[in-house]
Short mmCIF file of N, CA and C in Angstrom, two decimals:
data_model
loop_
_atom_site.label_atom_id
_atom_site.label_comp_id
_atom_site.label_asym_id
_atom_site.label_seq_id
_atom_site.Cartn_x
_atom_site.Cartn_y
_atom_site.Cartn_z
N UNK A 1 -56.86 -160.73 -119.82
CA UNK A 1 -56.54 -160.73 -118.42
C UNK A 1 -55.94 -159.37 -118.09
N UNK A 2 -56.39 -158.79 -116.99
CA UNK A 2 -55.84 -157.52 -116.55
C UNK A 2 -55.18 -157.70 -115.20
N UNK A 3 -54.08 -157.01 -115.02
CA UNK A 3 -53.40 -157.03 -113.73
C UNK A 3 -53.68 -155.75 -112.97
N UNK A 4 -53.44 -155.81 -111.72
CA UNK A 4 -53.64 -154.62 -110.89
C UNK A 4 -52.67 -154.68 -109.71
N UNK A 5 -52.59 -153.61 -108.98
CA UNK A 5 -51.67 -153.59 -107.85
C UNK A 5 -52.14 -154.52 -106.73
N UNK A 6 -51.18 -155.12 -106.05
CA UNK A 6 -51.51 -155.97 -104.89
C UNK A 6 -52.04 -155.13 -103.74
N UNK A 7 -51.46 -153.93 -103.60
CA UNK A 7 -51.85 -153.01 -102.54
C UNK A 7 -52.33 -151.72 -103.21
N UNK A 8 -53.59 -151.34 -103.02
CA UNK A 8 -54.15 -150.23 -103.78
C UNK A 8 -53.71 -148.83 -103.35
N UNK A 9 -52.93 -148.69 -102.29
CA UNK A 9 -52.52 -147.36 -101.87
C UNK A 9 -51.06 -147.38 -101.42
N UNK A 10 -50.44 -146.25 -101.55
CA UNK A 10 -49.05 -146.10 -101.11
C UNK A 10 -49.07 -145.56 -99.69
N UNK A 11 -48.23 -146.10 -98.81
CA UNK A 11 -48.15 -145.59 -97.45
C UNK A 11 -49.23 -146.13 -96.53
N UNK A 12 -49.88 -147.20 -96.89
CA UNK A 12 -50.96 -147.75 -96.09
C UNK A 12 -50.52 -148.31 -94.75
N UNK A 13 -49.21 -148.49 -94.56
CA UNK A 13 -48.73 -149.03 -93.29
C UNK A 13 -48.87 -148.03 -92.15
N UNK A 14 -49.12 -146.78 -92.46
CA UNK A 14 -49.29 -145.77 -91.42
C UNK A 14 -50.42 -146.16 -90.47
N UNK A 15 -51.47 -146.74 -91.00
CA UNK A 15 -52.59 -147.18 -90.16
C UNK A 15 -52.19 -148.34 -89.25
N UNK A 16 -51.18 -149.08 -89.66
CA UNK A 16 -50.72 -150.23 -88.87
C UNK A 16 -49.64 -149.86 -87.86
N UNK A 17 -49.29 -148.58 -87.76
CA UNK A 17 -48.17 -148.16 -86.92
C UNK A 17 -48.25 -148.69 -85.49
N UNK A 18 -49.39 -148.62 -84.79
CA UNK A 18 -49.42 -149.17 -83.43
C UNK A 18 -49.04 -150.65 -83.37
N UNK A 19 -49.53 -151.43 -84.31
CA UNK A 19 -49.21 -152.86 -84.35
C UNK A 19 -47.75 -153.09 -84.71
N UNK A 20 -47.24 -152.35 -85.69
CA UNK A 20 -45.85 -152.51 -86.10
C UNK A 20 -44.89 -152.09 -84.99
N UNK A 21 -45.24 -151.04 -84.27
CA UNK A 21 -44.38 -150.56 -83.18
C UNK A 21 -44.21 -151.63 -82.11
N UNK A 22 -45.24 -152.38 -81.83
CA UNK A 22 -45.15 -153.46 -80.84
C UNK A 22 -44.16 -154.53 -81.26
N UNK A 23 -43.94 -154.68 -82.55
CA UNK A 23 -43.06 -155.73 -83.07
C UNK A 23 -41.59 -155.31 -83.16
N UNK A 24 -41.31 -154.03 -82.95
CA UNK A 24 -39.93 -153.54 -83.06
C UNK A 24 -39.10 -153.97 -81.85
N UNK A 25 -37.80 -154.17 -82.03
CA UNK A 25 -36.94 -154.48 -80.89
C UNK A 25 -36.94 -153.31 -79.90
N UNK A 26 -36.71 -153.59 -78.62
CA UNK A 26 -36.75 -152.55 -77.59
C UNK A 26 -35.73 -151.45 -77.85
N UNK A 27 -34.57 -151.78 -78.40
CA UNK A 27 -33.53 -150.77 -78.61
C UNK A 27 -33.64 -150.08 -79.97
N UNK A 28 -34.73 -150.25 -80.67
CA UNK A 28 -34.88 -149.68 -82.01
C UNK A 28 -34.75 -148.16 -82.01
N UNK A 29 -35.30 -147.49 -81.02
CA UNK A 29 -35.25 -146.03 -80.96
C UNK A 29 -33.85 -145.49 -80.72
N UNK A 30 -32.94 -146.31 -80.22
CA UNK A 30 -31.57 -145.86 -79.96
C UNK A 30 -30.64 -146.12 -81.14
N UNK A 31 -31.12 -146.80 -82.16
CA UNK A 31 -30.28 -147.08 -83.32
C UNK A 31 -29.98 -145.79 -84.07
N UNK A 32 -28.74 -145.65 -84.53
CA UNK A 32 -28.36 -144.47 -85.30
C UNK A 32 -28.67 -144.63 -86.78
N UNK A 33 -28.62 -145.86 -87.27
CA UNK A 33 -28.85 -146.12 -88.68
C UNK A 33 -29.74 -147.35 -88.85
N UNK A 34 -30.71 -147.24 -89.74
CA UNK A 34 -31.57 -148.38 -90.07
C UNK A 34 -31.67 -148.44 -91.58
N UNK A 35 -31.39 -149.58 -92.16
CA UNK A 35 -31.42 -149.74 -93.61
C UNK A 35 -32.22 -150.99 -93.94
N UNK A 36 -33.07 -150.88 -94.95
CA UNK A 36 -33.81 -152.05 -95.43
C UNK A 36 -34.02 -151.89 -96.93
N UNK A 37 -34.19 -152.99 -97.66
CA UNK A 37 -34.43 -152.89 -99.10
C UNK A 37 -35.84 -152.38 -99.36
N UNK A 38 -36.03 -151.69 -100.47
CA UNK A 38 -37.37 -151.27 -100.87
C UNK A 38 -37.99 -152.39 -101.69
N UNK A 39 -39.11 -152.90 -101.24
CA UNK A 39 -39.78 -153.97 -101.98
C UNK A 39 -41.28 -153.67 -102.13
N UNK A 40 -41.60 -152.43 -102.42
CA UNK A 40 -42.99 -152.06 -102.65
C UNK A 40 -43.86 -152.30 -101.43
N UNK A 41 -44.92 -153.11 -101.57
CA UNK A 41 -45.85 -153.35 -100.49
C UNK A 41 -45.26 -154.07 -99.30
N UNK A 42 -44.08 -154.65 -99.45
CA UNK A 42 -43.41 -155.31 -98.33
C UNK A 42 -42.29 -154.46 -97.77
N UNK A 43 -42.47 -153.15 -97.76
CA UNK A 43 -41.38 -152.24 -97.43
C UNK A 43 -40.90 -152.34 -95.99
N UNK A 44 -41.68 -152.84 -95.06
CA UNK A 44 -41.19 -153.03 -93.70
C UNK A 44 -40.71 -154.46 -93.60
N UNK A 45 -39.41 -154.67 -93.62
CA UNK A 45 -38.80 -155.96 -93.91
C UNK A 45 -38.32 -156.75 -92.70
N UNK A 46 -38.94 -156.66 -91.56
CA UNK A 46 -38.41 -157.35 -90.38
C UNK A 46 -38.48 -158.84 -90.57
#
């Protein structure tokens, strides 16, 4: 049995930016600090 990555590329969420931006809170751009855990392919943790 061979394993492989769940997501074949790093940074693939860049293509999803328009969709992800729609999901952000309205005041997101005014936040001074944003912190989230790094979890590989699930790096955008909303």
